[in-house]
Amino acid sequence: MAKSILILGACGQIGTELTYALRQKHGKDCVVASDIREGDATLMASGPFELLDATNYSALEDVVMHYEIEEVYLMAAMLSATAEKFPMRAWNLNMNSLFNVLNLAKEKKISKIFWPSSIAVFGPNTPKEATEQHTIMEPSTVYGISKQSGERWCQYYYEKYGVDVRSVRYPGLISWKTQPGGGTTDYAVEIYHKAIETQTYTCFLKKGTTLPMMFMDDAIKATLAIMEAPETQIKIRSSYNLAAISFAPEEIAASIALHITNFKMKYEPDFRQQIADSWPSSINDDSARKDWGWQHSFDLEKTTKEMLTNLG
């Protein structure tokens, strides 16, 4: 029997591609996309869509009851760089939307939740290399604080009320299909656009800033995999570490220069450098690989080729 799925934040960087992937898998009529604004024409034509504020509990409940929703993917959030400019708006969106879906599950109105966490849960005191699943977490950004709080609430609702909530800590994500959404790792998307348009890029992070990254296809694959895994295989109910590749700006520039020989990059670090400096440079995701069989497909070379081919 087909599942009925609701995606909150379907017009965002991850939400857009997740919507297409879920519709391809389950049929377009079984996947309801929603956001506070309409998406592009392709997304709007691909299946049912509801204008919906994820922080409005009664409006959310109405949509859930109307479509008889079983699973919710909560992708609505204000990301790291934007959240630093609007701290209280970010906190309200990131936390209230999560409480709304957790409470719907607690009341047995939905049966399963996907909620994304982030490497932003780690902080300047976290060990930077091969950061473990369980380690020091003292986030120094609004986004990171909201995600760490969210992880604790997910664990609490699972243990206290049996809510089947599943989560991964996304690293920086790279996609050619959608624009980035105001994160600190956005340079790794912008750089490909600029390489093609002007053959130059001014990076807002300094040389040597190594961060965990992932091609969007891998992120979508991980999201589907953790939701499809039997409940008994999900051992961690806060959020799983997730990893693929780690690189610094000069490494991505070098991979582009293999294809666009006159590409040049300069560095003008801004406020996002401080955010990046508080994050790990690589992630240990052994738990995800062991518990539900996670494995990535894209390295840096394959990612660069995919980006330049599709943007060119």
mmCIF file of C-alpha atoms in Angstrom:
data_model
loop_
_atom_site.group_PDB
_atom_site.id
_atom_site.type_symbol
_atom_site.label_atom_id
_atom_site.label_comp_id
_atom_site.label_asym_id
_atom_site.label_seq_id
_atom_site.Cartn_x
_atom_site.Cartn_y
_atom_site.Cartn_z
ATOM 1 C CA MET A 1 0.000 0.000 0.000
ATOM 2 C CA ALA A 2 1.323 3.460 -0.928
ATOM 3 C CA LYS A 3 2.544 5.725 1.876
ATOM 4 C CA SER A 4 1.283 9.277 2.244
ATOM 5 C CA ILE A 5 4.229 11.633 2.764
ATOM 6 C CA LEU A 6 4.474 15.352 3.603
ATOM 7 C CA ILE A 7 7.606 17.413 2.985
ATOM 8 C CA LEU A 8 7.916 20.658 4.954
ATOM 9 C CA GLY A 9 10.347 23.116 3.367
ATOM 10 C CA ALA A 10 10.017 21.451 -0.043
ATOM 11 C CA CYS A 11 11.297 24.515 -1.939
ATOM 12 C CA GLY A 12 14.682 24.636 -0.199
ATOM 13 C CA GLN A 13 18.009 23.278 -1.442
ATOM 14 C CA ILE A 14 17.504 19.775 -0.039
ATOM 15 C CA GLY A 15 13.699 19.801 -0.024
ATOM 16 C CA THR A 16 13.415 20.338 -3.778
ATOM 17 C CA GLU A 17 15.531 17.329 -4.701
ATOM 18 C CA LEU A 18 14.031 15.216 -1.935
ATOM 19 C CA THR A 19 10.546 15.958 -3.305
ATOM 20 C CA TYR A 20 11.500 14.687 -6.768
ATOM 21 C CA ALA A 21 13.227 11.604 -5.330
ATOM 22 C CA LEU A 22 10.277 10.644 -3.126
ATOM 23 C CA ARG A 23 7.761 11.225 -5.939
ATOM 24 C CA GLN A 24 9.799 9.049 -8.258
ATOM 25 C CA LYS A 25 9.881 6.319 -5.620
ATOM 26 C CA HIS A 26 6.321 6.437 -4.234
ATOM 27 C CA GLY A 27 4.303 8.150 -6.996
ATOM 28 C CA LYS A 28 3.639 11.873 -7.292
ATOM 29 C CA ASP A 29 0.180 11.786 -5.720
ATOM 30 C CA CYS A 30 1.499 10.147 -2.539
ATOM 31 C CA VAL A 31 3.986 12.952 -1.781
ATOM 32 C CA VAL A 32 2.636 16.348 -0.710
ATOM 33 C CA ALA A 33 5.167 19.166 -1.027
ATOM 34 C CA SER A 34 4.729 22.250 1.154
ATOM 35 C CA ASP A 35 6.510 25.479 1.948
ATOM 36 C CA ILE A 36 5.825 29.010 3.105
ATOM 37 C CA ARG A 37 6.189 30.111 -0.535
ATOM 38 C CA GLU A 38 5.610 28.480 -3.898
ATOM 39 C CA GLY A 39 8.493 26.733 -5.648
ATOM 40 C CA ASP A 40 9.546 26.960 -9.281
ATOM 41 C CA ALA A 41 7.234 25.892 -12.085
ATOM 42 C CA THR A 42 8.774 22.413 -12.393
ATOM 43 C CA LEU A 43 8.311 21.632 -8.708
ATOM 44 C CA MET A 44 4.768 23.025 -8.666
ATOM 45 C CA ALA A 45 3.786 20.902 -11.670
ATOM 46 C CA SER A 46 5.282 17.695 -10.287
ATOM 47 C CA GLY A 47 2.551 16.881 -7.740
ATOM 48 C CA PRO A 48 0.331 18.194 -4.933
ATOM 49 C CA PHE A 49 1.527 21.335 -3.140
ATOM 50 C CA GLU A 50 0.290 23.201 -0.063
ATOM 51 C CA LEU A 51 1.265 26.687 1.087
ATOM 52 C CA LEU A 52 2.080 25.973 4.721
ATOM 53 C CA ASP A 53 3.903 27.596 7.631
ATOM 54 C CA ALA A 54 5.560 24.736 9.532
ATOM 55 C CA THR A 55 5.404 26.757 12.767
ATOM 56 C CA ASN A 56 1.583 26.912 12.592
ATOM 57 C CA TYR A 57 0.424 23.768 14.407
ATOM 58 C CA SER A 58 -3.261 23.893 13.475
ATOM 59 C CA ALA A 59 -2.529 24.551 9.775
ATOM 60 C CA LEU A 60 -0.013 21.686 9.776
ATOM 61 C CA GLU A 61 -2.467 19.378 11.525
ATOM 62 C CA ASP A 62 -5.154 20.245 8.944
ATOM 63 C CA VAL A 63 -2.877 19.226 6.058
ATOM 64 C CA VAL A 64 -1.825 16.027 7.860
ATOM 65 C CA MET A 65 -5.450 15.018 8.481
ATOM 66 C CA HIS A 66 -6.666 16.034 5.007
ATOM 67 C CA TYR A 67 -4.067 13.940 3.162
ATOM 68 C CA GLU A 68 -3.918 11.196 5.829
ATOM 69 C CA ILE A 69 -0.164 11.740 6.123
ATOM 70 C CA GLU A 70 1.939 8.937 7.605
ATOM 71 C CA GLU A 71 5.489 10.277 7.224
ATOM 72 C CA VAL A 72 6.811 13.838 7.554
ATOM 73 C CA TYR A 73 10.167 15.096 6.289
ATOM 74 C CA LEU A 74 10.872 18.350 8.125
ATOM 75 C CA MET A 75 13.307 20.235 5.870
ATOM 76 C CA ALA A 76 12.215 23.781 6.839
ATOM 77 C CA ALA A 77 15.026 25.617 8.660
ATOM 78 C CA MET A 78 17.047 28.807 8.719
ATOM 79 C CA LEU A 79 20.672 27.888 7.982
ATOM 80 C CA SER A 80 23.891 28.957 9.687
ATOM 81 C CA ALA A 81 24.912 32.190 7.950
ATOM 82 C CA THR A 82 21.355 33.566 7.708
ATOM 83 C CA ALA A 83 20.514 32.507 11.262
ATOM 84 C CA GLU A 84 23.373 34.625 12.652
ATOM 85 C CA LYS A 85 21.636 37.696 11.205
ATOM 86 C CA PHE A 86 18.184 36.783 12.575
ATOM 87 C CA PRO A 87 18.797 34.744 15.764
ATOM 88 C CA MET A 88 15.295 34.720 17.259
ATOM 89 C CA ARG A 89 13.557 34.116 13.919
ATOM 90 C CA ALA A 90 15.924 31.209 13.314
ATOM 91 C CA TRP A 91 15.303 29.743 16.779
ATOM 92 C CA ASN A 92 11.526 30.056 16.425
ATOM 93 C CA LEU A 93 11.434 28.445 12.984
ATOM 94 C CA ASN A 94 13.931 25.672 13.723
ATOM 95 C CA MET A 95 12.477 24.672 17.091
ATOM 96 C CA ASN A 96 8.724 25.281 16.771
ATOM 97 C CA SER A 97 8.485 23.377 13.495
ATOM 98 C CA LEU A 98 10.213 20.409 15.156
ATOM 99 C CA PHE A 99 7.943 20.476 18.211
ATOM 100 C CA ASN A 100 4.918 20.552 15.901
ATOM 101 C CA VAL A 101 5.840 17.345 14.081
ATOM 102 C CA LEU A 102 7.062 15.606 17.259
ATOM 103 C CA ASN A 103 3.737 16.378 18.940
ATOM 104 C CA LEU A 104 1.749 15.148 15.930
ATOM 105 C CA ALA A 105 3.667 11.855 16.203
ATOM 106 C CA LYS A 106 3.189 11.737 19.969
ATOM 107 C CA GLU A 107 -0.568 12.052 19.346
ATOM 108 C CA LYS A 108 -0.340 9.187 16.786
ATOM 109 C CA LYS A 109 -1.441 11.462 13.910
ATOM 110 C CA ILE A 110 1.728 10.580 11.968
ATOM 111 C CA SER A 111 3.902 7.487 12.302
ATOM 112 C CA LYS A 112 7.426 8.477 11.226
ATOM 113 C CA ILE A 113 9.553 11.645 11.061
ATOM 114 C CA PHE A 114 12.753 12.598 9.263
ATOM 115 C CA TRP A 115 14.474 15.641 10.762
ATOM 116 C CA PRO A 116 17.922 16.743 9.582
ATOM 117 C CA SER A 117 20.632 17.796 11.974
ATOM 118 C CA SER A 118 24.007 19.200 10.916
ATOM 119 C CA ILE A 119 27.746 19.290 11.577
ATOM 120 C CA ALA A 120 26.873 22.691 13.129
ATOM 121 C CA VAL A 121 26.071 20.813 16.382
ATOM 122 C CA PHE A 122 29.823 20.575 16.943
ATOM 123 C CA GLY A 123 31.815 23.526 18.242
ATOM 124 C CA PRO A 124 35.320 24.934 18.643
ATOM 125 C CA ASN A 125 36.151 22.454 21.436
ATOM 126 C CA THR A 126 35.116 19.395 19.404
ATOM 127 C CA PRO A 127 38.046 17.246 18.157
ATOM 128 C CA LYS A 128 38.383 18.320 14.498
ATOM 129 C CA GLU A 129 39.727 15.195 12.810
ATOM 130 C CA ALA A 130 37.454 12.163 12.305
ATOM 131 C CA THR A 131 34.941 13.648 14.741
ATOM 132 C CA GLU A 132 33.238 10.805 16.599
ATOM 133 C CA GLN A 133 29.501 10.136 16.870
ATOM 134 C CA HIS A 134 29.608 10.859 20.608
ATOM 135 C CA THR A 135 31.933 13.736 21.468
ATOM 136 C CA ILE A 136 32.093 17.277 22.875
ATOM 137 C CA MET A 137 29.243 19.333 21.406
ATOM 138 C CA GLU A 138 29.386 23.020 22.302
ATOM 139 C CA PRO A 139 27.989 24.814 19.234
ATOM 140 C CA SER A 140 28.722 28.530 18.939
ATOM 141 C CA THR A 141 26.101 29.458 16.316
ATOM 142 C CA VAL A 142 22.336 29.952 16.547
ATOM 143 C CA TYR A 143 21.850 27.238 13.922
ATOM 144 C CA GLY A 144 24.094 24.799 15.786
ATOM 145 C CA ILE A 145 22.410 25.498 19.126
ATOM 146 C CA SER A 146 18.983 24.865 17.573
ATOM 147 C CA LYS A 147 20.159 21.625 15.954
ATOM 148 C CA GLN A 148 21.794 20.329 19.136
ATOM 149 C CA SER A 149 18.630 21.154 21.091
ATOM 150 C CA GLY A 150 16.586 19.417 18.406
ATOM 151 C CA GLU A 151 18.700 16.261 18.700
ATOM 152 C CA ARG A 152 18.044 16.095 22.421
ATOM 153 C CA TRP A 153 14.300 16.569 21.917
ATOM 154 C CA CYS A 154 14.216 13.844 19.237
ATOM 155 C CA GLN A 155 15.923 11.435 21.647
ATOM 156 C CA TYR A 156 13.524 12.468 24.418
ATOM 157 C CA TYR A 157 10.379 11.963 22.329
ATOM 158 C CA TYR A 158 11.651 8.558 21.182
ATOM 159 C CA GLU A 159 12.418 7.360 24.710
ATOM 160 C CA LYS A 160 9.405 8.965 26.434
ATOM 161 C CA TYR A 161 6.662 8.554 23.811
ATOM 162 C CA GLY A 162 8.021 6.005 21.316
ATOM 163 C CA VAL A 163 8.113 8.540 18.462
ATOM 164 C CA ASP A 164 9.877 7.026 15.426
ATOM 165 C CA VAL A 165 12.072 9.999 14.531
ATOM 166 C CA ARG A 166 15.210 9.542 12.416
ATOM 167 C CA SER A 167 18.001 11.977 11.697
ATOM 168 C CA VAL A 168 21.396 12.492 10.069
ATOM 169 C CA ARG A 169 23.924 15.272 10.593
ATOM 170 C CA TYR A 170 24.354 16.644 7.089
ATOM 171 C CA PRO A 171 27.753 18.042 6.137
ATOM 172 C CA GLY A 172 28.005 20.861 3.563
ATOM 173 C CA LEU A 173 25.959 19.944 0.478
ATOM 174 C CA ILE A 174 26.784 20.515 -3.192
ATOM 175 C CA SER A 175 24.113 20.559 -5.904
ATOM 176 C CA TRP A 176 23.708 21.910 -9.425
ATOM 177 C CA LYS A 177 19.913 21.683 -9.395
ATOM 178 C CA THR A 178 19.096 24.198 -6.668
ATOM 179 C CA GLN A 179 20.657 27.342 -5.199
ATOM 180 C CA PRO A 180 22.202 27.117 -1.721
ATOM 181 C CA GLY A 181 20.127 28.395 1.163
ATOM 182 C CA GLY A 182 22.356 30.648 3.284
ATOM 183 C CA GLY A 183 24.858 28.223 4.796
ATOM 184 C CA THR A 184 28.563 28.541 5.581
ATOM 185 C CA THR A 185 29.489 25.855 3.036
ATOM 186 C CA ASP A 186 27.659 27.633 0.176
ATOM 187 C CA TYR A 187 31.002 28.591 -1.390
ATOM 188 C CA ALA A 188 31.333 25.007 -2.620
ATOM 189 C CA VAL A 189 28.282 25.554 -4.849
ATOM 190 C CA GLU A 190 28.942 29.174 -5.825
ATOM 191 C CA ILE A 191 32.474 28.347 -6.967
ATOM 192 C CA TYR A 192 31.214 26.094 -9.790
ATOM 193 C CA HIS A 193 28.743 28.708 -11.043
ATOM 194 C CA LYS A 194 31.440 31.418 -11.073
ATOM 195 C CA ALA A 195 34.011 29.093 -12.659
ATOM 196 C CA ILE A 196 31.711 28.683 -15.650
ATOM 197 C CA GLU A 197 30.415 32.279 -15.778
ATOM 198 C CA THR A 198 33.590 34.326 -15.160
ATOM 199 C CA GLN A 199 36.453 31.840 -14.562
ATOM 200 C CA THR A 200 37.112 33.650 -11.254
ATOM 201 C CA TYR A 201 35.795 33.294 -7.708
ATOM 202 C CA THR A 202 36.299 35.252 -4.503
ATOM 203 C CA CYS A 203 36.028 32.794 -1.617
ATOM 204 C CA PHE A 204 34.574 33.938 1.701
ATOM 205 C CA LEU A 205 36.625 31.295 3.547
ATOM 206 C CA LYS A 206 40.423 31.311 3.782
ATOM 207 C CA LYS A 207 42.817 28.810 2.304
ATOM 208 C CA GLY A 208 43.179 25.651 4.398
ATOM 209 C CA THR A 209 39.611 25.674 5.763
ATOM 210 C CA THR A 210 38.867 21.960 5.430
ATOM 211 C CA LEU A 211 35.205 21.049 5.953
ATOM 212 C CA PRO A 212 33.106 17.877 5.546
ATOM 213 C CA MET A 213 31.122 18.027 2.295
ATOM 214 C CA MET A 214 28.801 15.818 0.261
ATOM 215 C CA PHE A 215 27.263 15.754 -3.208
ATOM 216 C CA MET A 216 23.486 16.149 -3.005
ATOM 217 C CA ASP A 217 22.730 12.768 -4.616
ATOM 218 C CA ASP A 218 24.500 11.095 -1.696
ATOM 219 C CA ALA A 219 22.573 13.191 0.839
ATOM 220 C CA ILE A 220 19.255 12.197 -0.740
ATOM 221 C CA LYS A 221 20.363 8.557 -0.863
ATOM 222 C CA ALA A 222 21.206 8.650 2.867
ATOM 223 C CA THR A 223 17.872 10.284 3.703
ATOM 224 C CA LEU A 224 15.896 7.603 1.870
ATOM 225 C CA ALA A 225 18.062 4.811 3.308
ATOM 226 C CA ILE A 226 17.634 5.769 6.962
ATOM 227 C CA MET A 227 13.859 6.137 6.522
ATOM 228 C CA GLU A 228 13.560 2.753 4.797
ATOM 229 C CA ALA A 229 15.703 0.869 7.327
ATOM 230 C CA PRO A 230 13.857 -1.443 9.759
ATOM 231 C CA GLU A 231 13.185 0.283 13.075
ATOM 232 C CA THR A 232 15.418 -2.195 14.903
ATOM 233 C CA GLN A 233 18.460 -1.004 12.893
ATOM 234 C CA ILE A 234 18.123 2.619 14.035
ATOM 235 C CA LYS A 235 20.222 2.568 17.197
ATOM 236 C CA ILE A 236 20.792 6.332 17.511
ATOM 237 C CA ARG A 237 17.752 8.558 17.978
ATOM 238 C CA SER A 238 19.501 11.904 18.359
ATOM 239 C CA SER A 239 21.221 12.047 14.941
ATOM 240 C CA TYR A 240 23.750 9.991 12.980
ATOM 241 C CA ASN A 241 27.093 11.361 11.815
ATOM 242 C CA LEU A 242 27.179 11.305 8.004
ATOM 243 C CA ALA A 243 30.272 11.742 5.849
ATOM 244 C CA ALA A 244 31.541 11.514 2.283
ATOM 245 C CA ILE A 245 34.419 13.873 1.398
ATOM 246 C CA SER A 246 36.387 16.643 3.119
ATOM 247 C CA PHE A 247 38.297 19.406 1.327
ATOM 248 C CA ALA A 248 39.588 22.984 1.617
ATOM 249 C CA PRO A 249 38.746 25.770 -0.894
ATOM 250 C CA GLU A 250 42.078 25.409 -2.714
ATOM 251 C CA GLU A 251 41.404 21.702 -3.287
ATOM 252 C CA ILE A 252 38.052 22.315 -4.951
ATOM 253 C CA ALA A 253 39.681 25.114 -6.996
ATOM 254 C CA ALA A 254 42.399 22.694 -8.140
ATOM 255 C CA SER A 255 39.789 20.114 -9.162
ATOM 256 C CA ILE A 256 37.984 22.790 -11.240
ATOM 257 C CA ALA A 257 41.264 23.965 -12.821
ATOM 258 C CA LEU A 258 41.724 20.474 -14.291
ATOM 259 C CA HIS A 259 38.656 21.229 -16.447
ATOM 260 C CA ILE A 260 38.785 25.055 -16.717
ATOM 261 C CA THR A 261 42.498 25.771 -17.024
ATOM 262 C CA ASN A 262 42.335 29.576 -16.613
ATOM 263 C CA PHE A 263 40.208 29.429 -13.439
ATOM 264 C CA LYS A 264 41.502 31.674 -10.649
ATOM 265 C CA MET A 265 40.402 32.096 -7.046
ATOM 266 C CA LYS A 266 41.166 34.730 -4.420
ATOM 267 C CA TYR A 267 40.289 34.814 -0.735
ATOM 268 C CA GLU A 268 38.356 37.450 1.202
ATOM 269 C CA PRO A 269 37.197 35.778 4.440
ATOM 270 C CA ASP A 270 34.094 37.274 6.086
ATOM 271 C CA PHE A 271 32.003 36.468 9.196
ATOM 272 C CA ARG A 272 31.445 32.943 7.914
ATOM 273 C CA GLN A 273 35.104 32.107 8.534
ATOM 274 C CA GLN A 274 34.507 32.129 12.285
ATOM 275 C CA ILE A 275 31.585 29.728 11.836
ATOM 276 C CA ALA A 276 33.665 27.391 9.654
ATOM 277 C CA ASP A 277 36.521 27.467 12.171
ATOM 278 C CA SER A 278 34.181 26.085 14.836
ATOM 279 C CA TRP A 279 33.303 22.997 12.782
ATOM 280 C CA PRO A 280 35.122 19.665 12.261
ATOM 281 C CA SER A 281 37.325 19.074 9.237
ATOM 282 C CA SER A 282 36.335 15.413 8.896
ATOM 283 C CA ILE A 283 33.648 13.134 10.324
ATOM 284 C CA ASN A 284 33.638 9.521 11.537
ATOM 285 C CA ASP A 285 30.341 7.990 10.397
ATOM 286 C CA ASP A 286 31.026 4.344 11.280
ATOM 287 C CA SER A 287 27.695 4.062 13.158
ATOM 288 C CA ALA A 288 25.627 4.933 10.076
ATOM 289 C CA ARG A 289 27.652 2.541 7.926
ATOM 290 C CA LYS A 290 27.295 -0.278 10.450
ATOM 291 C CA ASP A 291 23.685 0.222 11.580
ATOM 292 C CA TRP A 292 21.861 0.858 8.290
ATOM 293 C CA GLY A 293 24.422 0.286 5.565
ATOM 294 C CA TRP A 294 25.302 3.854 4.571
ATOM 295 C CA GLN A 295 27.944 4.315 1.880
ATOM 296 C CA HIS A 296 28.722 7.355 -0.280
ATOM 297 C CA SER A 297 29.252 7.312 -4.046
ATOM 298 C CA PHE A 298 30.779 10.725 -4.924
ATOM 299 C CA ASP A 299 34.368 11.811 -4.301
ATOM 300 C CA LEU A 300 35.615 15.347 -5.133
ATOM 301 C CA GLU A 301 36.666 14.494 -8.688
ATOM 302 C CA LYS A 302 33.306 12.908 -9.508
ATOM 303 C CA THR A 303 31.467 15.817 -7.863
ATOM 304 C CA THR A 304 33.365 18.433 -9.887
ATOM 305 C CA LYS A 305 32.746 16.585 -13.137
ATOM 306 C CA GLU A 306 29.017 16.282 -12.359
ATOM 307 C CA MET A 307 28.714 19.977 -11.411
ATOM 308 C CA LEU A 308 30.578 21.370 -14.426
ATOM 309 C CA THR A 309 28.831 19.043 -16.870
ATOM 310 C CA ASN A 310 25.361 19.998 -15.681
ATOM 311 C CA LEU A 311 25.979 23.717 -15.148
ATOM 312 C CA GLY A 312 28.004 24.209 -18.339
#
